[in-house]
PDB file of C-alpha atoms in Angstrom:
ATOM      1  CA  UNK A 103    -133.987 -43.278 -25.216  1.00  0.00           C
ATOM      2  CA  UNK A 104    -133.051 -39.620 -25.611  1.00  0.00           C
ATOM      3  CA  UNK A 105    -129.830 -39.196 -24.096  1.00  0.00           C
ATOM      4  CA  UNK A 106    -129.372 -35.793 -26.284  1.00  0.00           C
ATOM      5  CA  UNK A 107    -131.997 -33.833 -23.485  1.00  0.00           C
ATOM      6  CA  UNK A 108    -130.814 -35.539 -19.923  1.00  0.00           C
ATOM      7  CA  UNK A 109    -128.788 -33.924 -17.016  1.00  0.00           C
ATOM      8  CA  UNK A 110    -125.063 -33.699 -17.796  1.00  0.00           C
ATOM      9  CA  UNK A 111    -125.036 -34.846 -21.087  1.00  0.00           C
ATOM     10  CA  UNK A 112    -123.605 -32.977 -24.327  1.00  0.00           C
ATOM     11  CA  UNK A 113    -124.830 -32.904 -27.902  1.00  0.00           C
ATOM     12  CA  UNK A 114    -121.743 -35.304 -29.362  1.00  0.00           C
ATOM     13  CA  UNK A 115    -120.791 -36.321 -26.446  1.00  0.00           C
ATOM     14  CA  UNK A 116    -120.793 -40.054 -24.496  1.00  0.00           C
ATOM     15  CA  UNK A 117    -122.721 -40.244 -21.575  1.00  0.00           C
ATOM     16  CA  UNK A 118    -122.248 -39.135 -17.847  1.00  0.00           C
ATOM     17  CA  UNK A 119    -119.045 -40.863 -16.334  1.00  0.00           C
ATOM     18  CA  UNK A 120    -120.100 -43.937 -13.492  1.00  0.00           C
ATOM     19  CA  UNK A 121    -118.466 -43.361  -9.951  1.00  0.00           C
ATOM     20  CA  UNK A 122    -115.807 -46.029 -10.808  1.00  0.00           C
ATOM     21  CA  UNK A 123    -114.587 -44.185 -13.899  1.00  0.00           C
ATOM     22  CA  UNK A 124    -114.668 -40.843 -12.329  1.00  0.00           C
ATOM     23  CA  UNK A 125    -112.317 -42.708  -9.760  1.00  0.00           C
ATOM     24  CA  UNK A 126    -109.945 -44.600 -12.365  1.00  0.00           C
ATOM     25  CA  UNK A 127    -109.572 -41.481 -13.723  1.00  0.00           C
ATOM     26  CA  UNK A 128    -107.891 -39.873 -10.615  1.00  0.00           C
ATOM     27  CA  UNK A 129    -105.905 -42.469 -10.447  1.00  0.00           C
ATOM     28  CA  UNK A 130    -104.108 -41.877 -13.306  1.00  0.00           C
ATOM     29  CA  UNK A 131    -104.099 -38.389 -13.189  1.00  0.00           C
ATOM     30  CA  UNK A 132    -102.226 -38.920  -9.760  1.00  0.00           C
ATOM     31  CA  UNK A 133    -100.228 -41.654 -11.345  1.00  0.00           C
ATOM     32  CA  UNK A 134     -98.677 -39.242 -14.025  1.00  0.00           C
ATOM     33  CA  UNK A 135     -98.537 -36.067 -11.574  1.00  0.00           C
ATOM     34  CA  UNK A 136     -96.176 -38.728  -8.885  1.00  0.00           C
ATOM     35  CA  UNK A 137     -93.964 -39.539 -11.413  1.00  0.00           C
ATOM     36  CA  UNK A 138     -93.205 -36.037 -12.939  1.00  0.00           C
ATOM     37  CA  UNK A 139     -92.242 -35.105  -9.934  1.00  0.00           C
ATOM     38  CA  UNK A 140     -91.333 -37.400  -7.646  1.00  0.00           C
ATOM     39  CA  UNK A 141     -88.745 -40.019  -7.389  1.00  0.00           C
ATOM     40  CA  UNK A 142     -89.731 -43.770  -6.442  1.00  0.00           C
ATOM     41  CA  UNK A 143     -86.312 -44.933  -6.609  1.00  0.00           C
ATOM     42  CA  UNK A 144     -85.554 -43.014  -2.963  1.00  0.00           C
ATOM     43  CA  UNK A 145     -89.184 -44.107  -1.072  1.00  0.00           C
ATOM     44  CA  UNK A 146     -87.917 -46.363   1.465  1.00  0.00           C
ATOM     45  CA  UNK A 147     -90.596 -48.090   1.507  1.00  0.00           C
ATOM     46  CA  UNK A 148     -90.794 -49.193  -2.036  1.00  0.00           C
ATOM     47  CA  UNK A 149     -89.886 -52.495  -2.937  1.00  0.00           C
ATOM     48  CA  UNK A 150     -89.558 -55.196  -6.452  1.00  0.00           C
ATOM     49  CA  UNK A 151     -90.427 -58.698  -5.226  1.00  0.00           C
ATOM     50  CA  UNK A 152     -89.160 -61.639  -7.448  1.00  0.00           C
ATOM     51  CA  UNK A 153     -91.930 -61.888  -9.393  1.00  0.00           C
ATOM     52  CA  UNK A 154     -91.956 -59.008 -10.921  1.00  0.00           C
ATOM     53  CA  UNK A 155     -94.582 -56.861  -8.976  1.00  0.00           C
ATOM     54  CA  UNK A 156     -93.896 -53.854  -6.602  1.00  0.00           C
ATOM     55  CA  UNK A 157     -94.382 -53.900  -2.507  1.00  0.00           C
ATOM     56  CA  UNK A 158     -95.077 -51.539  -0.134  1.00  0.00           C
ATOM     57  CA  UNK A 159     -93.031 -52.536   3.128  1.00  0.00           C
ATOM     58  CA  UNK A 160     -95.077 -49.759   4.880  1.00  0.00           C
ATOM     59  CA  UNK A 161     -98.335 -51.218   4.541  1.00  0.00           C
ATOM     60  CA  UNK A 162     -97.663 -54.468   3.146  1.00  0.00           C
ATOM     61  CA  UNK A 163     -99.455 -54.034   0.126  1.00  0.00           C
ATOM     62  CA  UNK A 164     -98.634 -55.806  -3.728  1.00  0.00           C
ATOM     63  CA  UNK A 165     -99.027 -53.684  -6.968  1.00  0.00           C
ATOM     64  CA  UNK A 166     -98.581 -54.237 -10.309  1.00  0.00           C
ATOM     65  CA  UNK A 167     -97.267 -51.249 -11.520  1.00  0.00           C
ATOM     66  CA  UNK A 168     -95.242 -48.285 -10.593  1.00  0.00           C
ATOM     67  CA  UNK A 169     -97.736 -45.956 -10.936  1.00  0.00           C
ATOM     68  CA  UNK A 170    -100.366 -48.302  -9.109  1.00  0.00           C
ATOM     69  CA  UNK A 171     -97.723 -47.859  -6.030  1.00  0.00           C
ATOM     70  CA  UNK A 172     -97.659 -44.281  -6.286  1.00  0.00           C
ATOM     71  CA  UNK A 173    -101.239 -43.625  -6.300  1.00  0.00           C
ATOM     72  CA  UNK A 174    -101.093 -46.010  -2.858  1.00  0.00           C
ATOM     73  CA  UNK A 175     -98.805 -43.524  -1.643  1.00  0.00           C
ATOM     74  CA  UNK A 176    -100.828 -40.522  -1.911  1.00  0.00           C
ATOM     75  CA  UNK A 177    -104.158 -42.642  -0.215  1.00  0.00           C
ATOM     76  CA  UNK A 178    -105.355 -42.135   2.849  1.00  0.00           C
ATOM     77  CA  UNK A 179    -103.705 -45.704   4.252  1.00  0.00           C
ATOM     78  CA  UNK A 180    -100.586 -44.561   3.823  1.00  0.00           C
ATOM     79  CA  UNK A 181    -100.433 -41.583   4.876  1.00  0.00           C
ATOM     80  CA  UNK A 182    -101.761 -42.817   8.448  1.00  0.00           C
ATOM     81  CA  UNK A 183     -99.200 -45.278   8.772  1.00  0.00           C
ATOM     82  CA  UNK A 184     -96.758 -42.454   7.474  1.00  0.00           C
ATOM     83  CA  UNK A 185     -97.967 -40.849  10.611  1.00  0.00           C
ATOM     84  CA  UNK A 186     -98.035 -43.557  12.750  1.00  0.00           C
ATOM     85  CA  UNK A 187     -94.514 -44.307  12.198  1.00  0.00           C
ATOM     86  CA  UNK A 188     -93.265 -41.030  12.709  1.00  0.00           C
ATOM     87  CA  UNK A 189     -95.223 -40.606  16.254  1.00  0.00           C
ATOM     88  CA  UNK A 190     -93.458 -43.874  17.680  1.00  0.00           C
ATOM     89  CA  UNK A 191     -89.790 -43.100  16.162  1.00  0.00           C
ATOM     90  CA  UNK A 192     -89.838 -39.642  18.128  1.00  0.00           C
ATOM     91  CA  UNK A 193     -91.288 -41.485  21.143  1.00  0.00           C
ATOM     92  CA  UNK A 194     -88.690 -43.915  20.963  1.00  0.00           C
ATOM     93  CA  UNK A 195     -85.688 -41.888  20.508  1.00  0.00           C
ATOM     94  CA  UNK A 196     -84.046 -40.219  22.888  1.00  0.00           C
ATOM     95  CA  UNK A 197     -84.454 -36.783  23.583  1.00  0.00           C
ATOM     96  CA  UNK A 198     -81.314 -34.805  21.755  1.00  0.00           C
ATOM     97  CA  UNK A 199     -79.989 -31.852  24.091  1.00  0.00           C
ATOM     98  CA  UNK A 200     -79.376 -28.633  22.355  1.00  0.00           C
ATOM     99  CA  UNK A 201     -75.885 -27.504  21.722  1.00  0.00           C
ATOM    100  CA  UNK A 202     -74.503 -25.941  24.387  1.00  0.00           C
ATOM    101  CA  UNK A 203     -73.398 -21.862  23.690  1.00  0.00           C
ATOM    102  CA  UNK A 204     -69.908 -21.166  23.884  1.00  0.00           C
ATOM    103  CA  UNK A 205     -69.592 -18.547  27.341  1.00  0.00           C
ATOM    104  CA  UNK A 206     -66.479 -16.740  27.415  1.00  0.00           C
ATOM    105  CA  UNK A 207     -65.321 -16.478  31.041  1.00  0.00           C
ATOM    106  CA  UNK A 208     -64.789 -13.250  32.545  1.00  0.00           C
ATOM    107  CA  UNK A 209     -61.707 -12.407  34.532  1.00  0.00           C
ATOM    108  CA  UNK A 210     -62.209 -11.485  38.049  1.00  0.00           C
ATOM    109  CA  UNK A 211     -59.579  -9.666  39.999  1.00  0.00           C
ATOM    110  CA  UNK A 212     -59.365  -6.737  42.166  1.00  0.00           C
ATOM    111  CA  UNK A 213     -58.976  -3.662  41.055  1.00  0.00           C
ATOM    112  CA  UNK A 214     -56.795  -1.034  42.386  1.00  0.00           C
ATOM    113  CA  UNK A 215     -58.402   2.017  41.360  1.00  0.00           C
ATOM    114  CA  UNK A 216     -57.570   4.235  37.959  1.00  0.00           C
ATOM    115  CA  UNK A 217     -54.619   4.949  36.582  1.00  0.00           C
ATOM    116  CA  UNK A 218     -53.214   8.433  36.261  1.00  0.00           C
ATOM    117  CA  UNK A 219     -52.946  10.020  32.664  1.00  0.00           C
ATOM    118  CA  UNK A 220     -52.071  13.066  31.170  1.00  0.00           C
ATOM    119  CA  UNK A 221     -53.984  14.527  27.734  1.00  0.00           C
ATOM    120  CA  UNK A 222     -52.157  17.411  25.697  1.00  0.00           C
ATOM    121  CA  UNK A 223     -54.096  19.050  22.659  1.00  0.00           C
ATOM    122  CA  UNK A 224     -51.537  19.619  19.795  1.00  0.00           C
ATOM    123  CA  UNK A 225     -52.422  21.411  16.403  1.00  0.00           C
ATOM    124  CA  UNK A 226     -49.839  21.216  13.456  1.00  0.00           C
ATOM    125  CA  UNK A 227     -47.744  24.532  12.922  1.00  0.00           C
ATOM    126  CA  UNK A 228     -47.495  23.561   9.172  1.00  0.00           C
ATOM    127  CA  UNK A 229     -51.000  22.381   8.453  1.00  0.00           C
ATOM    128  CA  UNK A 230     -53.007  23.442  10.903  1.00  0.00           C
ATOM    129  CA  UNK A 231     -54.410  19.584  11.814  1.00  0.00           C
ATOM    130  CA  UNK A 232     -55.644  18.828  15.015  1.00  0.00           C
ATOM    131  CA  UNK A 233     -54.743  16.255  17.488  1.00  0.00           C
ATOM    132  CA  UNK A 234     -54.809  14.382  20.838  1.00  0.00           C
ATOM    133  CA  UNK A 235     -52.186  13.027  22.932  1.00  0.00           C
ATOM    134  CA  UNK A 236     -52.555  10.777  25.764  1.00  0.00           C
ATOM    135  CA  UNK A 237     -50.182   9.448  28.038  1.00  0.00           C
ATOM    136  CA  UNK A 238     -51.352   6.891  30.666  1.00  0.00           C
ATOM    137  CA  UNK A 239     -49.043   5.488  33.853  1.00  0.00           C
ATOM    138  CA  UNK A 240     -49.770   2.209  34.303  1.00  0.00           C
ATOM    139  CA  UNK A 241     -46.741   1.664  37.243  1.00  0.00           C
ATOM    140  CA  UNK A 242     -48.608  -1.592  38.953  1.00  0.00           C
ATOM    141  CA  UNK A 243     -49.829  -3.164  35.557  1.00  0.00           C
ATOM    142  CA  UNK A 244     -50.008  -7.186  36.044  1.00  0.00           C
ATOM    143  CA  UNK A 245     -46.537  -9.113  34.441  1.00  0.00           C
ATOM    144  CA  UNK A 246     -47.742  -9.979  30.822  1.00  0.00           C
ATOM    145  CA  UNK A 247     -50.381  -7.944  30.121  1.00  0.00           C
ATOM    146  CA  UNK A 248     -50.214  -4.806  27.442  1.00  0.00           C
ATOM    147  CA  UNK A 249     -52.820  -2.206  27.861  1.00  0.00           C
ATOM    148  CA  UNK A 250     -55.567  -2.452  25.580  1.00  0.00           C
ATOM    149  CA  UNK A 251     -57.568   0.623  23.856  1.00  0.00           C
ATOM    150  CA  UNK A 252     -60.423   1.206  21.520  1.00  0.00           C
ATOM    151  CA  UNK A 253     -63.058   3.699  20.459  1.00  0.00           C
ATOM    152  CA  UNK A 254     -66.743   2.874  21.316  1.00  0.00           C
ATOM    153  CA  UNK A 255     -69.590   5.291  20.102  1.00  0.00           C
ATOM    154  CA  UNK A 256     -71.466   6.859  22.241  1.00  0.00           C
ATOM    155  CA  UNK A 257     -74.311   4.593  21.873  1.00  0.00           C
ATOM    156  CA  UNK A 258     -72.728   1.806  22.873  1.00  0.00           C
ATOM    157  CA  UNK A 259     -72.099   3.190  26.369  1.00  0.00           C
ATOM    158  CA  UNK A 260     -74.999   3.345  29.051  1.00  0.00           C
ATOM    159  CA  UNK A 261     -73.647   6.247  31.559  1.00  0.00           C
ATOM    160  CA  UNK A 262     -74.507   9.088  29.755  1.00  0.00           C
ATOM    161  CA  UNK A 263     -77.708   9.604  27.069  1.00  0.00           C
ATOM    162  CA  UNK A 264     -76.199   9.180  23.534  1.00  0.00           C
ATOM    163  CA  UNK A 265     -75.519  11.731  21.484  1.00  0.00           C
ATOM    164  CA  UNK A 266     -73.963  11.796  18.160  1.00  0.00           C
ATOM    165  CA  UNK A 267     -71.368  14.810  18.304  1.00  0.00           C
ATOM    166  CA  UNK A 268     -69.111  12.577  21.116  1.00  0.00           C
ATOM    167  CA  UNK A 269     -67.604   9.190  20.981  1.00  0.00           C
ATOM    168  CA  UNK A 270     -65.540   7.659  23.754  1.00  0.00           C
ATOM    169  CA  UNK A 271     -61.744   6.491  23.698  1.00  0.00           C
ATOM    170  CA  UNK A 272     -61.434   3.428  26.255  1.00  0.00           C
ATOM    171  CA  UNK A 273     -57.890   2.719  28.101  1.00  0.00           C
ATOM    172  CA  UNK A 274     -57.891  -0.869  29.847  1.00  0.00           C
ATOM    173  CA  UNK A 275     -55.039  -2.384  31.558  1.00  0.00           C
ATOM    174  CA  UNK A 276     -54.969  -5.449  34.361  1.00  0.00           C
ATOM    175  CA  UNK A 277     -55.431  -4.704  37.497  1.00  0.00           C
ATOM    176  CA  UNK A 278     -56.658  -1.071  37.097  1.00  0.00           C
ATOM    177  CA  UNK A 279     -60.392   0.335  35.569  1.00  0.00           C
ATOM    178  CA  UNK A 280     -61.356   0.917  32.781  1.00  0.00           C
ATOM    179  CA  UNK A 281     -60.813   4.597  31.945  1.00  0.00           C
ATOM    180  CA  UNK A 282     -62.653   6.520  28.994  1.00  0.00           C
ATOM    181  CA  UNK A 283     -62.077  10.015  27.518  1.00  0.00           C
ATOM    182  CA  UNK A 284     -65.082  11.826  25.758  1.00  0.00           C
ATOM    183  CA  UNK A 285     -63.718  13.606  22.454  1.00  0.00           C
ATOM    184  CA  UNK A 286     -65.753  15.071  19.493  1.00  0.00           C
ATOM    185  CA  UNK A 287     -67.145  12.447  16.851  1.00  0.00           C
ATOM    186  CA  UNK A 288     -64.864  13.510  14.213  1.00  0.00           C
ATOM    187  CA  UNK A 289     -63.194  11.256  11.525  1.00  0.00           C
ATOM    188  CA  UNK A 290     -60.060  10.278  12.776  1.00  0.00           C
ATOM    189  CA  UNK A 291     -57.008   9.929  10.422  1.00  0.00           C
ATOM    190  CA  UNK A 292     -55.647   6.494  10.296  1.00  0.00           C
ATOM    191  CA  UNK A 293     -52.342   7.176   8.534  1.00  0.00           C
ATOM    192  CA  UNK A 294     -49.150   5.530   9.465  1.00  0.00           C
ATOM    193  CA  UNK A 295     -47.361   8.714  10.638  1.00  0.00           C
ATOM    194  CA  UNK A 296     -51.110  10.179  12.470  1.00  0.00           C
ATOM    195  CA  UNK A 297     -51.869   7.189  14.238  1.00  0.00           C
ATOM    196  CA  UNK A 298     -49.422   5.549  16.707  1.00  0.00           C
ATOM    197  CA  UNK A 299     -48.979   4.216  19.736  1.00  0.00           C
ATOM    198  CA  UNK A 300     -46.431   3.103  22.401  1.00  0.00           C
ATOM    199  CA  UNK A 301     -45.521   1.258  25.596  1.00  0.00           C
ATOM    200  CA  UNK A 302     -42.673   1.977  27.640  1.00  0.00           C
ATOM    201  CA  UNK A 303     -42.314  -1.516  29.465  1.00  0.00           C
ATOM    202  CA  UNK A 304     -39.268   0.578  31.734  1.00  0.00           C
ATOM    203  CA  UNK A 305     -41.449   3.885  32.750  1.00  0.00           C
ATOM    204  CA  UNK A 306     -44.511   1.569  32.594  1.00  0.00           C
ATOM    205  CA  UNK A 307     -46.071   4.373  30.288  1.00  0.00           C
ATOM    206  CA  UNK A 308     -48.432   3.671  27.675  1.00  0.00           C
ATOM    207  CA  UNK A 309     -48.825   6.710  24.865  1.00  0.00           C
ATOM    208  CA  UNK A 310     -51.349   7.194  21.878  1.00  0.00           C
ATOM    209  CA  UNK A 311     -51.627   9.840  19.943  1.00  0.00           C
ATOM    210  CA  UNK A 312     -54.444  10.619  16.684  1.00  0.00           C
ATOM    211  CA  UNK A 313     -54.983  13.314  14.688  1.00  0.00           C
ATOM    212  CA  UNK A 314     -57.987  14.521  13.210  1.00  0.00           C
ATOM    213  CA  UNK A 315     -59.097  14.081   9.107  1.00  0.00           C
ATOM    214  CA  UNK A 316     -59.142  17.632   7.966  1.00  0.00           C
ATOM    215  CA  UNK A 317     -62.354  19.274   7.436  1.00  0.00           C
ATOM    216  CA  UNK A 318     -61.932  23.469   6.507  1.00  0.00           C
ATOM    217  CA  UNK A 319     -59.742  24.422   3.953  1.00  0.00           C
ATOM    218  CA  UNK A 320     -56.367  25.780   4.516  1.00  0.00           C
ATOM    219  CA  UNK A 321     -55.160  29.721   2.846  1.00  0.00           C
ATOM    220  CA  UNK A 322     -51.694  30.318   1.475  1.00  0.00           C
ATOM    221  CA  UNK A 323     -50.818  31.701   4.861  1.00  0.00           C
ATOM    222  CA  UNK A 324     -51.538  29.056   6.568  1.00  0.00           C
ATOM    223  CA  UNK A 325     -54.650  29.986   8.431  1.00  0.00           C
ATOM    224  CA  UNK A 326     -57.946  28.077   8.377  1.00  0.00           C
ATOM    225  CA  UNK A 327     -60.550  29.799   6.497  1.00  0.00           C
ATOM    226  CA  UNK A 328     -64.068  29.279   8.018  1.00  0.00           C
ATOM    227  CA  UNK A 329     -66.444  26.889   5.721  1.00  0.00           C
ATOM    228  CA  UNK A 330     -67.640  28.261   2.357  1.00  0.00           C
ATOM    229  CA  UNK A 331     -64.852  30.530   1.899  1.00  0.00           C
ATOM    230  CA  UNK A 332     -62.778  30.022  -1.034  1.00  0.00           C
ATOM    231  CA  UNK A 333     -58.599  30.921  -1.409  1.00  0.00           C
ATOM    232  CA  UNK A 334     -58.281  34.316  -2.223  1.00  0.00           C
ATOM    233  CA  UNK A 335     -57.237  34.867  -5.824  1.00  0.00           C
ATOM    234  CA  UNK A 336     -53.256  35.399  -6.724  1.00  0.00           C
ATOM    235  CA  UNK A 337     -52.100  38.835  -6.592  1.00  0.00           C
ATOM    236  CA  UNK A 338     -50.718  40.790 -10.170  1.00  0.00           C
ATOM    237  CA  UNK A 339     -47.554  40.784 -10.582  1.00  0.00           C
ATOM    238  CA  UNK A 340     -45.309  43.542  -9.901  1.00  0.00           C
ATOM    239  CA  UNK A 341     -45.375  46.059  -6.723  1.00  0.00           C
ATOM    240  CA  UNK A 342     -49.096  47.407  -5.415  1.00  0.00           C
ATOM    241  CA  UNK A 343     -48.998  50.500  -6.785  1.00  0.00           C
ATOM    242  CA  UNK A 344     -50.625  53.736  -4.570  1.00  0.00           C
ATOM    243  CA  UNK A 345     -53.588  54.821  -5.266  1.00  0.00           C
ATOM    244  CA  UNK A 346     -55.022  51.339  -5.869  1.00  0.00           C
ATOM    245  CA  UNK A 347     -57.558  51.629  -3.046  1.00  0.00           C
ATOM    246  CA  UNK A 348     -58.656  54.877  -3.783  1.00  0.00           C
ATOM    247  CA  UNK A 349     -62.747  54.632  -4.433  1.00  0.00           C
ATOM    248  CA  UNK A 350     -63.644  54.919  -7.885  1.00  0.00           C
ATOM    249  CA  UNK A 351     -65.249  58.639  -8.573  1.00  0.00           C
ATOM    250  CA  UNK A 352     -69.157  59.589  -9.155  1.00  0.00           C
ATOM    251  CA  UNK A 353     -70.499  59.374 -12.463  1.00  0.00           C
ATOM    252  CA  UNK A 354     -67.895  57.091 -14.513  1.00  0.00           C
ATOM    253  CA  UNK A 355     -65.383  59.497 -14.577  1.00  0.00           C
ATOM    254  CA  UNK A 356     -61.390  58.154 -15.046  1.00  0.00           C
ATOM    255  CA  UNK A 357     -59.438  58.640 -11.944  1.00  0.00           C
ATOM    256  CA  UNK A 358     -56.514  61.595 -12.934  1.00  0.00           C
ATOM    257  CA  UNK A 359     -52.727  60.623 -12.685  1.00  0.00           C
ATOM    258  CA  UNK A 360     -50.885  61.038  -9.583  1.00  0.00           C
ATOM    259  CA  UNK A 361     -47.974  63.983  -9.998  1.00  0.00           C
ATOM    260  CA  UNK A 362     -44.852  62.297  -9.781  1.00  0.00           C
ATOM    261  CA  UNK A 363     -43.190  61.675  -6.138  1.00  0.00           C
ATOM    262  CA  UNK A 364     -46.312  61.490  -4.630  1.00  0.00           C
ATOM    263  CA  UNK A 365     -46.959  59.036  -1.999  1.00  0.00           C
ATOM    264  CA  UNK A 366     -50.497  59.250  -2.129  1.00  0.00           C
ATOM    265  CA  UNK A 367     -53.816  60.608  -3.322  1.00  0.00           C
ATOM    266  CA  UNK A 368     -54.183  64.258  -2.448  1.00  0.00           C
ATOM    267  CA  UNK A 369     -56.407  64.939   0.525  1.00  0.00           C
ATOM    268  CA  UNK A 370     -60.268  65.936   0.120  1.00  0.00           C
ATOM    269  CA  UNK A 371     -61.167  69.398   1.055  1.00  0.00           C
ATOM    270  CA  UNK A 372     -63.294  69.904   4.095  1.00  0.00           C
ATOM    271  CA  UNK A 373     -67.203  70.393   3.390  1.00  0.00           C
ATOM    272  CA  UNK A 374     -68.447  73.731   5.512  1.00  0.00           C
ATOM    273  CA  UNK A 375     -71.566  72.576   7.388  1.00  0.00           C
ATOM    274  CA  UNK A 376     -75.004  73.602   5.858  1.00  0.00           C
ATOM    275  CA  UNK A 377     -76.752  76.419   8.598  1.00  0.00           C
ATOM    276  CA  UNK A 378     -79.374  75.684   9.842  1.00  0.00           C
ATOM    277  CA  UNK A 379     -82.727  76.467   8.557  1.00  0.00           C
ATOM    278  CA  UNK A 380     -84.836  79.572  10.105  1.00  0.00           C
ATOM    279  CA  UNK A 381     -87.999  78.085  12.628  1.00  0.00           C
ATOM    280  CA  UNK A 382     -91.493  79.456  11.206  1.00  0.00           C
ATOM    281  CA  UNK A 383     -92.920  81.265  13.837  1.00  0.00           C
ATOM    282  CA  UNK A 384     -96.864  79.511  14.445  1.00  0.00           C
ATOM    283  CA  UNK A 385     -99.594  81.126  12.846  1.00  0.00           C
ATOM    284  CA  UNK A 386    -102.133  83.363  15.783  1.00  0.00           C
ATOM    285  CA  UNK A 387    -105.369  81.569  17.139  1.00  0.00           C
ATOM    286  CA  UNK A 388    -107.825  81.130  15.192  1.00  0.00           C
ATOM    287  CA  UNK A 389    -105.718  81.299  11.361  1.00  0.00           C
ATOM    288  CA  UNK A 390    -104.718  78.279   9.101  1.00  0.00           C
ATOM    289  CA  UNK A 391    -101.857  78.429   6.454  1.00  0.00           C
ATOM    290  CA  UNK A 392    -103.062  77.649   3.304  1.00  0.00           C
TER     291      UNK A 392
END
């Protein structure tokens, strides 16, 4: 028989694999893949009879092996009942409700309009740092309650169309509305002595005032200097001499000495005007000028 030349076959080789080996040999392969990676010990299902064999309480199947159990596991009966089970366990337990959300309950109580307030802009003599006081009457605030504030950006709020150069400071105090003042989205300084607040429980006042973080540089004077401008440099020492801001003269020449006791440079003569020049009468009909 020539089994070198037939279909499948390899020079050196054995011949073609029968259906039954092709099938042992998946079992095994499955065998060793199960029991890399997974671990029999935690099937529920798996069970060691007395004699020494392994049980599938699942399907109620015997095998002698582990690895014989695990290839049962990854069959097609198995998997059904795998199935099966699962389908009547969810139709036989009841039907779990979901957690209810936490709602946080809104107070409801009638409000008696908005309060009166008072806003003063202030700007630091020293510094030149701007900032806000506001003084709120609260005379018919409820017993208990503290007024409340906070700053909400402007796209947070829905009466107006958002834009980015505003944010809004909120006042809220039981039983009056909710009040809100619109002041430019600038960083606000949070320092102990920039930041405060008070309530006067006898005047039934509330106050806040917060100054802005500084953004333009301040000069030795004390004025603000527009953005981009650097301090000035220090002045030389000693008294400004006159003649300082005299223009320096044409062609690089040295500016002479002052005589002495005068107060000043000595004053320019007057230029006589130029007169005018003569009109050229127009040449007769007929003639060009060369």
């Amino acid at each position: 028989m020539d089994f070198q030349h037939r279909a499948g076959g390899k020079t050196g080789s054995g011949g073609v694999a029968s259906a039954s080996e092709s099938n042992r040999d998946r079992r095994e392969r499955l065998r060793q893949l199960a029991l890399e990676t997974i671990d029999i010990n935690k099937d529920p299902y798996f069970m060691k009879n007395h004699l020494g064999s392994y049980e599938c309480k699942l399907c109620l199947t015997l095998h002698n092996n582990e690895g014989s159990y695990l290839a049962h596991t990854q069959g097609k009966k198995h998997q059904t009942n795998l199935a099966r089970r699962a389908a009547k366990e969810a139709k036989e337990s009841p039907a779990q409700p979901a957690p209810a959300k936490l709602k946080v309950e809104v107070k409801k109580f009638v409000k008696i309009g908005r309060p009166g307030y008072k806003v003063t802009k202030q700007r630091d003599p020293e510094i030149g740092q701007q900032s806000l006081l506001f003084q709120i009457d609260y005379p018919e605030i409820a017993e208990g309650i503290g007024p409340r504030h906070r700053f909400m950006s402007a796209y947070e709020q829905r009466i107006e169309p958002p834009d980015r150069r505003w944010q809004y400071l909120l006042f809220a105090a039981e039983p009056y509305e909710t009040i809100a003042f619109k002041v430019p989205s600038r960083e606000i300084d949070k320092a102990e002595t920039r930041f405060w607040t008070h309530w006067n429980k006898e005047t039934k006042q509330f106050f806040l005032q917060f100054h802005f973080k500084m953004e333009k540089a301040i000069s030795q004077s004390g004025n603000i200097l527009p953005p981009g401008m650097k301090h000035p440099p220090p002045l030389m020492s000693g008294p400004r001499q006159p003649g300082d801001n005299m223009p320096p003269p044409p062609g690089g020449m040295s500016v002479p000495p002052l005589p002495p006791g005068a107060s000043g440079p000595p004053p320019m003569p007057h230029q006589m005007p130029m007169p005018p020049m003569p009109m050229r009468p127009p040449p007769p009909e007929g003639l060009t000028l060369s």
